[in-house]
CSV table of C-alpha atoms and ligand atoms in Angstrom, one decimal:
chain,number,residue,atom,x,y,z
A,1176,MET,CA,-28.3,-12.0,3.6
A,1177,PRO,CA,-25.2,-9.3,3.9
A,1178,GLY,CA,-22.5,-10.1,1.5
A,1179,LYS,CA,-19.2,-11.8,3.0
A,1180,GLY,CA,-16.0,-10.3,4.0
A,1181,GLN,CA,-17.4,-8.1,6.9
A,1182,VAL,CA,-14.7,-7.9,9.5
A,1183,GLU,CA,-14.6,-6.7,13.0
A,1184,LEU,CA,-11.9,-6.2,15.6
A,1185,VAL,CA,-13.1,-6.0,18.9
A,1186,SER,CA,-10.5,-4.5,21.7
A,1187,VAL,CA,-7.4,-5.7,20.2
A,1188,HIS,CA,-4.5,-5.5,21.4
A,1189,LYS,CA,-0.7,-6.4,20.9
A,1190,ASN,CA,2.4,-7.0,22.7
A,1191,TYR,CA,5.9,-7.8,21.4
A,1192,GLY,CA,7.5,-8.5,25.2
A,1193,ASN,CA,6.3,-5.8,27.3
A,1194,ARG,CA,5.9,-2.9,24.5
A,1195,PRO,CA,2.3,-2.8,23.0
A,1196,ALA,CA,2.1,-2.5,19.2
A,1197,VAL,CA,-1.4,-2.3,19.4
A,1198,MET,CA,-3.6,-1.0,21.8
A,1199,ASP,CA,-7.4,-1.1,22.2
A,1200,VAL,CA,-8.1,-1.3,18.2
A,1201,ASN,CA,-12.2,-1.7,17.7
A,1202,LEU,CA,-12.7,-1.7,13.7
A,1203,ARG,CA,-15.7,-2.2,12.5
A,1204,ILE,CA,-15.2,-3.3,8.4
A,1205,PRO,CA,-18.5,-3.8,5.6
A,1206,SER,CA,-18.3,-6.4,3.3
A,1207,GLY,CA,-17.3,-5.3,0.0
A,1208,ALA,CA,-15.1,-2.0,1.6
A,1209,TYR,CA,-12.0,-0.8,0.3
A,1210,VAL,CA,-10.6,-0.1,3.9
A,1211,CYS,CA,-6.4,1.5,4.0
A,1212,LEU,CA,-4.7,1.6,7.7
A,1213,LEU,CA,-3.1,4.9,7.9
A,1214,GLY,CA,-0.5,6.0,9.3
A,1215,PRO,CA,3.5,7.2,10.1
A,1216,SER,CA,5.8,4.3,10.4
A,1217,GLY,CA,5.7,2.4,13.7
A,1218,CYS,CA,2.3,3.0,14.4
A,1219,GLY,CA,1.1,-0.4,14.1
A,1220,LYS,CA,-0.4,-0.5,10.3
A,1221,SER,CA,1.4,-3.9,9.6
A,1222,THR,CA,1.1,-5.3,12.9
A,1223,THR,CA,-2.8,-5.1,12.3
A,1224,LEU,CA,-2.8,-6.3,8.8
A,1225,ARG,CA,-1.1,-9.6,10.3
A,1226,MET,CA,-3.2,-10.0,13.5
A,1227,LEU,CA,-6.2,-10.2,10.5
A,1228,ALA,CA,-4.3,-12.4,8.6
A,1229,GLY,CA,-3.5,-14.9,10.9
A,1230,HIS,CA,0.5,-14.1,10.9
A,1231,GLU,CA,0.4,-13.1,13.9
A,1232,SER,CA,-1.4,-14.0,17.3
A,1233,VAL,CA,-3.8,-11.2,19.4
A,1234,SER,CA,-2.5,-10.8,23.0
A,1235,GLU,CA,-5.8,-9.5,23.8
A,1236,GLY,CA,-9.5,-9.0,22.1
A,1237,ASP,CA,-10.9,-11.1,19.1
A,1238,ILE,CA,-11.0,-11.0,15.4
A,1239,LEU,CA,-14.3,-11.5,13.6
A,1240,MET,CA,-14.9,-12.3,10.1
A,1241,ASP,CA,-18.4,-12.7,8.6
A,1242,ASN,CA,-19.6,-13.1,12.6
A,1243,ARG,CA,-17.1,-16.1,12.8
A,1244,ASN,CA,-14.4,-16.0,15.6
A,1245,VAL,CA,-11.3,-16.3,13.7
A,1246,THR,CA,-8.9,-15.3,16.5
A,1247,ASP,CA,-7.4,-18.2,16.7
A,1248,PHE,CA,-7.8,-19.7,12.9
A,1249,SER,CA,-4.4,-20.4,11.1
A,1250,PRO,CA,-4.1,-18.2,7.6
A,1251,THR,CA,-5.8,-20.3,5.6
A,1252,GLN,CA,-9.0,-21.3,7.6
A,1253,ARG,CA,-10.1,-17.6,7.7
A,1254,GLY,CA,-11.1,-16.4,3.7
A,1255,THR,CA,-8.3,-14.1,3.6
A,1256,ALA,CA,-5.7,-13.3,1.1
A,1257,MET,CA,-2.5,-11.5,1.9
A,1258,MET,CA,-0.3,-9.4,-0.9
A,1259,PHE,CA,3.2,-7.7,0.7
A,1260,GLN,CA,5.2,-4.9,-0.8
A,1261,SER,CA,7.8,-7.0,-2.4
A,1262,TYR,CA,5.8,-9.2,-4.5
A,1263,ALA,CA,7.2,-12.6,-2.9
A,1264,LEU,CA,7.0,-14.3,-6.1
A,1265,PHE,CA,8.6,-17.6,-6.6
A,1266,PRO,CA,12.0,-16.8,-8.9
A,1267,HIS,CA,11.8,-20.2,-10.1
A,1268,MET,CA,8.5,-20.7,-11.5
A,1269,ASN,CA,6.9,-18.7,-14.3
A,1270,CYS,CA,3.4,-16.4,-13.7
A,1271,LEU,CA,1.0,-19.1,-14.0
A,1272,ASP,CA,2.5,-21.7,-12.2
A,1273,ASN,CA,3.1,-18.4,-9.5
A,1274,VAL,CA,-0.8,-17.9,-9.8
A,1275,ALA,CA,-1.7,-21.3,-9.6
A,1276,PHE,CA,0.6,-22.4,-6.6
A,1277,GLY,CA,-2.1,-21.7,-3.8
A,1278,LEU,CA,-4.5,-24.3,-5.7
A,1279,ARG,CA,-1.4,-27.0,-5.8
A,1280,ILE,CA,-1.6,-26.6,-2.5
A,1281,ALA,CA,-5.2,-27.3,-2.0
A,1282,GLY,CA,-4.7,-30.2,-4.0
A,1283,MET,CA,-6.7,-29.6,-7.4
A,1284,LYS,CA,-5.8,-31.0,-10.7
A,1285,LYS,CA,-2.9,-29.4,-12.9
A,1286,SER,CA,-5.2,-28.9,-15.7
A,1287,GLU,CA,-7.9,-26.7,-13.8
A,1288,ARG,CA,-5.8,-25.1,-11.6
A,1289,GLN,CA,-3.7,-23.9,-14.9
A,1290,ASP,CA,-7.0,-22.7,-16.3
A,1291,ARG,CA,-7.9,-20.5,-13.5
A,1292,ALA,CA,-4.9,-19.5,-13.6
A,1293,ARG,CA,-5.2,-18.0,-16.7
A,1294,GLU,CA,-8.6,-16.5,-15.8
A,1295,LEU,CA,-7.0,-14.4,-13.2
A,1296,LEU,CA,-3.5,-13.3,-14.9
A,1297,ALA,CA,-6.5,-11.9,-17.5
A,1298,LEU,CA,-8.3,-10.1,-15.1
A,1299,VAL,CA,-5.3,-8.4,-14.0
A,1300,ASN,CA,-4.1,-8.1,-18.0
A,1301,MET,CA,-1.2,-10.6,-17.9
A,1302,GLN,CA,-2.8,-13.3,-20.2
A,1303,ASP,CA,0.6,-12.4,-22.2
A,1304,PHE,CA,2.6,-13.3,-19.4
A,1305,ALA,CA,1.9,-16.8,-18.3
A,1306,GLU,CA,5.2,-18.2,-19.2
A,1307,SER,CA,7.5,-15.6,-18.2
A,1308,PHE,CA,9.7,-15.8,-15.2
A,1309,PRO,CA,9.4,-13.1,-12.4
A,1310,GLU,CA,13.0,-11.8,-13.4
A,1311,GLN,CA,11.5,-10.6,-17.0
A,1312,LEU,CA,8.8,-8.7,-15.6
A,1313,SER,CA,8.6,-4.8,-14.4
A,1314,GLY,CA,7.7,-3.9,-10.7
A,1315,GLY,CA,4.1,-3.2,-11.9
A,1316,GLN,CA,4.1,-6.2,-13.8
A,1317,GLN,CA,5.0,-8.6,-10.9
A,1318,GLN,CA,2.5,-6.7,-8.7
A,1319,ARG,CA,0.0,-7.3,-10.9
A,1320,VAL,CA,0.8,-11.6,-10.8
A,1321,ALA,CA,1.5,-11.2,-7.4
A,1322,LEU,CA,-2.6,-9.3,-6.8
A,1323,ALA,CA,-3.7,-12.7,-9.5
A,1324,ARG,CA,-1.7,-15.1,-7.1
A,1325,ALA,CA,-3.8,-13.6,-3.6
A,1326,LEU,CA,-7.3,-13.9,-5.4
A,1327,ILE,CA,-6.8,-17.2,-6.7
A,1328,THR,CA,-7.7,-18.9,-3.7
A,1329,GLU,CA,-10.9,-16.4,-3.8
A,1330,PRO,CA,-10.5,-14.9,-0.5
A,1331,ASP,CA,-13.5,-12.6,1.0
A,1332,VAL,CA,-11.1,-10.1,2.3
A,1333,VAL,CA,-7.8,-9.2,0.2
A,1334,LEU,CA,-4.7,-7.6,3.0
A,1335,LEU,CA,-2.4,-5.7,1.0
A,1336,ASP,CA,1.2,-4.6,2.8
A,1337,GLU,CA,1.9,-0.6,1.2
A,1338,PRO,CA,1.6,-2.9,-1.9
A,1339,LEU,CA,2.6,0.3,-4.3
A,1340,SER,CA,4.9,1.0,-2.2
A,1341,ALA,CA,8.3,0.0,-4.4
A,1342,LEU,CA,6.9,1.3,-7.5
A,1343,ASP,CA,7.6,5.0,-8.9
A,1344,PRO,CA,5.4,7.2,-8.6
A,1345,PHE,CA,3.8,7.4,-12.0
A,1346,LEU,CA,3.4,3.4,-12.0
A,1347,ARG,CA,1.6,3.6,-8.3
A,1348,ILE,CA,-1.1,6.2,-9.5
A,1349,LYS,CA,-2.0,3.6,-12.4
A,1350,MET,CA,-1.4,0.1,-10.4
A,1351,ARG,CA,-3.8,2.0,-7.7
A,1352,LYS,CA,-6.7,2.7,-10.5
A,1353,GLU,CA,-6.6,-1.0,-11.4
A,1354,LEU,CA,-6.8,-2.2,-8.1
A,1355,LYS,CA,-9.4,0.1,-6.7
A,1356,ALA,CA,-11.4,-1.2,-10.8
A,1357,ILE,CA,-10.5,-5.0,-9.3
A,1358,GLN,CA,-11.7,-4.8,-5.7
A,1359,GLN,CA,-15.2,-3.0,-7.4
A,1360,LYS,CA,-15.4,-5.7,-9.9
A,1361,LEU,CA,-15.1,-8.5,-7.5
A,1362,GLY,CA,-16.9,-6.9,-5.0
A,1363,LEU,CA,-14.3,-7.8,-1.9
A,1364,THR,CA,-13.2,-6.0,0.9
A,1365,PHE,CA,-9.5,-4.5,0.9
A,1366,VAL,CA,-7.7,-3.7,3.8
A,1367,HIS,CA,-4.5,-1.7,2.2
A,1368,VAL,CA,-1.7,-0.5,4.7
A,1369,THR,CA,0.0,2.6,3.2
A,1370,HIS,CA,2.0,6.0,5.1
A,1371,SER,CA,0.5,8.1,2.4
A,1372,GLN,CA,-2.7,9.8,2.7
A,1373,GLU,CA,-3.0,11.0,-0.9
A,1374,GLU,CA,-2.8,7.1,-1.7
A,1375,ALA,CA,-5.2,6.7,0.7
A,1376,PHE,CA,-7.3,9.7,0.0
A,1377,ALA,CA,-7.7,8.1,-3.6
A,1378,LEU,CA,-8.8,4.4,-2.5
A,1379,ALA,CA,-10.6,4.3,0.5
A,1380,ASP,CA,-14.0,4.1,1.5
A,1381,ILE,CA,-13.2,3.9,5.0
A,1382,ALA,CA,-9.8,5.5,6.4
A,1383,VAL,CA,-8.3,4.6,9.6
A,1384,VAL,CA,-5.5,6.8,11.0
A,1385,MET,CA,-3.3,5.2,13.6
A,1386,GLU,CA,-0.8,6.9,15.6
A,1387,GLY,CA,1.0,4.8,18.3
A,1388,GLY,CA,-0.6,1.7,18.1
A,1389,LYS,CA,-4.0,3.3,18.5
A,1390,ILE,CA,-6.9,4.5,16.3
A,1391,ARG,CA,-7.0,8.3,16.3
A,1392,GLN,CA,-10.0,8.6,13.6
A,1393,ILE,CA,-12.3,6.5,11.4
A,1394,ALA,CA,-14.3,8.3,8.7
A,1395,PRO,CA,-14.1,8.4,4.7
A,1396,PRO,CA,-11.3,10.4,3.3
A,1397,ARG,CA,-13.7,13.6,2.7
A,1398,THR,CA,-14.7,13.8,6.4
A,1399,LEU,CA,-11.1,12.9,7.5
A,1400,PHE,CA,-10.2,16.0,5.6
A,1401,GLU,CA,-13.3,18.1,6.5
A,1402,ARG,CA,-12.8,17.6,10.1
A,1403,PRO,CA,-9.7,15.9,11.1
A,1404,ALA,CA,-10.3,14.5,14.9
A,1405,THR,CA,-7.5,15.7,16.7
A,1406,PRO,CA,-4.6,17.8,15.8
A,1407,PHE,CA,-2.2,14.7,14.8
A,1408,VAL,CA,-4.6,14.0,12.2
A,1409,ALA,CA,-4.9,17.2,10.8
A,1410,GLN,CA,-1.1,17.1,10.6
A,1411,PHE,CA,-1.0,14.3,9.3
A,1412,ILE,CA,-3.1,14.5,6.8
A,1413,GLY,CA,-1.7,17.9,5.7
A,1414,GLY,CA,-3.0,20.7,4.0
A,1415,HIS,CA,-4.2,22.1,7.5
A,1416,ASN,CA,-3.0,25.0,9.5
A,1417,LEU,CA,-2.8,24.2,13.4
A,1418,LEU,CA,-3.3,27.4,15.6
A,1419,GLN,CA,-4.1,28.1,19.8
A,1420,GLY,CA,-6.9,29.8,20.6
A,1421,ARG,CA,-8.5,30.7,23.9
A,1422,LEU,CA,-13.0,30.7,24.5
A,1423,GLY,CA,-14.3,33.9,25.5
A,1424,GLN,CA,-17.9,35.1,26.4
A,1425,SER,CA,-20.5,33.3,24.8
A,1426,GLN,CA,-24.1,35.7,23.4
A,1427,ALA,CA,-26.8,34.7,22.1
A,1428,GLY,CA,-25.7,31.1,20.6
A,1429,ARG,CA,-22.4,32.1,20.0
A,1430,ILE,CA,-18.7,32.0,21.6
A,1431,ARG,CA,-15.8,34.5,21.2
A,1432,LEU,CA,-12.5,32.7,20.2
A,1433,GLU,CA,-9.4,34.6,21.3
A,1434,LEU,CA,-6.5,34.0,19.6
A,1435,ASP,CA,-2.8,34.5,21.1
A,1436,ASP,CA,-2.0,37.3,18.6
A,1437,ASN,CA,-4.8,39.4,20.7
A,1438,THR,CA,-7.5,39.2,17.9
A,1439,GLY,CA,-10.4,36.7,17.7
A,1440,GLY,CA,-13.8,36.5,16.6
A,1441,TRP,CA,-17.3,34.5,16.8
A,1442,ILE,CA,-18.0,31.2,16.1
A,1443,THR,CA,-20.9,29.6,16.5
A,1444,ASP,CA,-22.1,27.3,19.5
A,1445,ASN,CA,-22.4,23.9,18.0
A,1446,GLN,CA,-19.3,24.2,17.0
A,1447,VAL,CA,-17.9,23.5,20.3
A,1448,SER,CA,-18.6,20.7,22.0
A,1449,SER,CA,-19.9,21.0,25.9
A,1450,ASP,CA,-17.2,20.1,27.6
A,1451,ILE,CA,-15.0,22.7,26.4
A,1452,GLN,CA,-15.5,25.5,29.1
A,1453,PRO,CA,-15.4,29.5,28.5
A,1454,GLY,CA,-11.6,30.4,29.3
A,1455,ASP,CA,-10.0,26.9,28.4
A,1456,ALA,CA,-7.1,27.1,25.8
A,1457,LEU,CA,-7.6,24.8,22.8
A,1458,SER,CA,-6.2,24.2,19.2
A,1459,PHE,CA,-8.1,24.4,15.7
A,1460,SER,CA,-7.5,23.7,12.5
A,1461,VAL,CA,-8.0,25.4,9.2
A,1462,ARG,CA,-7.5,24.0,6.0
A,1463,CYS,CA,-4.6,25.9,3.9
A,1464,ASP,CA,-7.0,26.4,0.7
A,1465,HIS,CA,-9.4,28.1,3.3
A,1466,LEU,CA,-7.3,31.1,4.1
A,1467,ALA,CA,-7.2,34.2,1.7
A,1468,LEU,CA,-4.5,36.7,1.6
A,1469,ALA,CA,-5.0,40.4,1.3
A,1470,LEU,CA,-2.7,43.4,1.3
A,1471,PRO,CA,-3.0,45.4,4.7
A,1472,GLY,CA,-5.9,47.9,4.7
A,1473,ASP,CA,-7.5,46.3,2.2
A,1474,ALA,CA,-10.9,44.5,3.0
A,1475,LEU,CA,-11.4,41.0,3.6
A,1476,GLU,CA,-14.3,39.7,4.3
A,1477,HIS,CA,-14.0,36.7,6.9
A,1478,GLU,CA,-14.5,37.0,10.7
A,1479,PHE,CA,-11.0,36.4,11.4
A,1480,SER,CA,-8.0,37.4,10.4
A,1481,LEU,CA,-4.4,37.7,11.3
A,1482,PRO,CA,-1.6,40.2,10.5
A,1483,ALA,CA,1.6,38.1,8.6
A,1484,THR,CA,4.5,38.4,6.6
A,1485,ILE,CA,5.3,36.0,3.5
A,1486,ARG,CA,7.7,34.1,4.0
A,1487,ASP,CA,8.0,31.6,1.3
A,1488,ILE,CA,6.3,30.8,-2.1
A,1489,GLU,CA,6.1,28.2,-4.1
A,1490,PHE,CA,4.5,27.2,-6.9
A,1491,GLN,CA,2.6,23.9,-7.5
A,1492,GLY,CA,0.9,24.1,-10.7
A,1493,ALA,CA,-2.8,24.6,-9.8
A,1494,PHE,CA,-1.8,26.5,-6.4
A,1495,LEU,CA,0.9,28.8,-5.2
A,1496,TYR,CA,1.8,27.3,-1.4
A,1497,VAL,CA,2.5,30.2,0.3
A,1498,GLU,CA,4.1,30.5,3.9
A,1499,CYS,CA,3.4,32.9,6.0
A,1500,THR,CA,4.8,34.0,9.9
A,1501,THR,CA,2.4,35.9,12.2
A,1502,ALA,CA,3.7,38.3,14.7
A,1503,SER,CA,3.4,36.0,17.3
A,1504,GLY,CA,5.8,33.4,15.3
A,1505,GLU,CA,3.5,30.8,14.5
A,1506,SER,CA,3.7,29.4,10.8
A,1507,LEU,CA,0.7,29.2,8.5
A,1508,MET,CA,0.2,28.0,5.4
A,1509,ALA,CA,-2.0,29.3,2.3
A,1510,TYR,CA,-3.0,27.4,-1.0
A,1511,LEU,CA,-4.2,30.0,-3.0
A,1512,PRO,CA,-5.7,29.4,-6.5
A,1513,GLU,CA,-3.0,29.9,-9.1
A,1514,ARG,CA,-5.4,31.6,-11.8
A,1515,ASP,CA,-6.0,34.3,-9.0
A,1516,CYS,CA,-2.7,35.3,-8.6
A,1517,GLY,CA,-2.4,37.1,-11.7
A,1518,GLN,CA,-3.3,40.7,-10.6
A,1519,TRP,CA,-0.7,40.4,-7.2
A,1520,PRO,CA,3.0,39.9,-7.8
A,1521,LEU,CA,3.2,38.2,-4.4
A,1522,GLN,CA,6.6,38.7,-2.7
A,1523,CYS,CA,8.6,37.2,-0.1
A,1524,GLY,CA,9.3,39.9,2.6
A,1525,ASP,CA,5.5,41.0,1.6
A,1526,ALA,CA,3.0,42.0,4.8
A,1527,VAL,CA,0.0,40.6,4.2
A,1528,VAL,CA,-3.5,39.8,6.3
A,1529,LEU,CA,-4.5,36.0,6.5
A,1530,GLY,CA,-8.4,35.6,6.9
A,1531,TRP,CA,-10.3,32.7,7.5
A,1532,LYS,CA,-14.3,32.1,7.6
A,1533,ALA,CA,-15.7,30.8,11.6
A,1534,GLU,CA,-17.3,28.2,9.4
A,1535,HIS,CA,-14.0,26.7,8.4
A,1536,ILE,CA,-12.9,26.3,12.3
A,1537,ASN,CA,-12.2,22.8,13.4
A,1538,LEU,CA,-11.9,22.8,16.9
A,1539,PHE,CA,-9.9,20.6,19.0
A,1540,GLN,CA,-9.9,20.1,22.7
A,1541,GLN,CA,-6.8,19.2,22.9
A,1542,HIS,CA,-4.1,22.0,23.5
A,1543,LEU,CA,-0.9,21.8,21.5
A,1544,ALA,CA,1.6,20.2,22.6
B,22,ADP,P1,3.4,0.2,10.7
B,22,ADP,O1,3.1,-1.1,9.8
B,22,ADP,O2,2.8,1.4,11.0
B,22,ADP,O3,4.8,0.9,10.2
B,22,ADP,P2,4.2,-1.9,12.8
B,22,ADP,O4,2.7,-2.7,12.8
B,22,ADP,O5,4.8,-2.5,12.2
B,22,ADP,O6,4.3,-0.4,12.4
B,22,ADP,O7,5.1,-1.5,13.6
B,22,ADP,C1,4.7,-1.3,15.4
B,22,ADP,C2,5.5,-1.5,16.3
B,22,ADP,O8,6.1,-2.9,16.7
B,22,ADP,C3,6.7,-0.9,16.3
B,22,ADP,O9,7.1,-0.3,17.4
B,22,ADP,C4,7.6,-1.6,15.9
B,22,ADP,O10,8.9,-1.4,16.0
B,22,ADP,C5,6.9,-2.9,16.8
B,22,ADP,N1,7.2,-4.7,16.0
B,22,ADP,C6,6.7,-4.8,15.1
B,22,ADP,N2,6.9,-5.7,14.4
B,22,ADP,C7,7.4,-6.9,15.3
B,22,ADP,C8,7.7,-7.6,16.3
B,22,ADP,N3,8.1,-8.7,15.3
B,22,ADP,N4,9.2,-7.8,17.3
B,22,ADP,C9,8.9,-6.8,18.3
B,22,ADP,N5,8.2,-5.8,17.7
B,22,ADP,C10,7.7,-5.2,16.7
């Protein structure tokens, strides 16, 4: 018997008037997964979440939960609970009554619901604040109470809309660890909306990147980072350089990739999808931490290299972020381990050579806009 909390969106569309907000969303979420909907503001994340919660109608398509079609179910019929960005605690109720609220609505006896609310407060480490009112709590504490309140109805799926965005950076990191720990302890499905790739990377089993109302990639964070599916995804998650090139001749399982700066190198056949033809212009990404930097004339053991000039150097603790410009004006960023840079005092204006290995090229079919 599969676990509860499986969710599926099948060809889901949402229009506001004539304007589409979410288009052709297909997503299958296994039971107990931590899923992050990730993307820039306005890309349709919250609308998708609200449709899952039943707070927003679906224009076309279906939402299935544990194989039930819940598209037309009310929020309370779905087995979901929602946690909002603003904690939305009732200011006139203490924490215990805030947490117990869902059970009061469901008609449970006071003593029973308060016992259960105390258990939930203990789960989120807020047992000592049962009698406190929301205004007496910090943002992080209010958030824990809001989570307890969402969990008290024993949902199979917890929906979280930017739950960490109102917290300061230190607390945000602490709370995201707590969210993940509680999700794992209870084995629930979490669907969490965020515009922060760092948050999605830290939390998600599956990250779903959206752009302009559409899903662009569904993948575990590591895959997303190693193989972004489109230039947009590479750009949005950060840490990648985007370059342009053109496919040239092929030879013994290898294909020539010509760069715009009259250089190039060989990549292997299996890096190129079959519908890309010789002569096609295309783009590709290379991770910033996969770029090597050498002085002109020094040996660089990489298949691809480009002359460039250092434009900016940023100290980032373990890494130096070195921004360079190529002869054709492209801006490339290299993340160099700080410990490797001690011997070489990099300076803005230095002429350098940037190099990368063929295996670190991630080709896109799309040309850059
Ligand atoms: P995100 O959560 O990714 O920031 P939203 O899902 O909130 O994006 O919004 C997606 C698009 O739908 C945006 O263009 C937004 O302006 C529009 N939109 C969202 N809610 C409404 C609404 N209630 N009425 C009209 N348009 C809306």
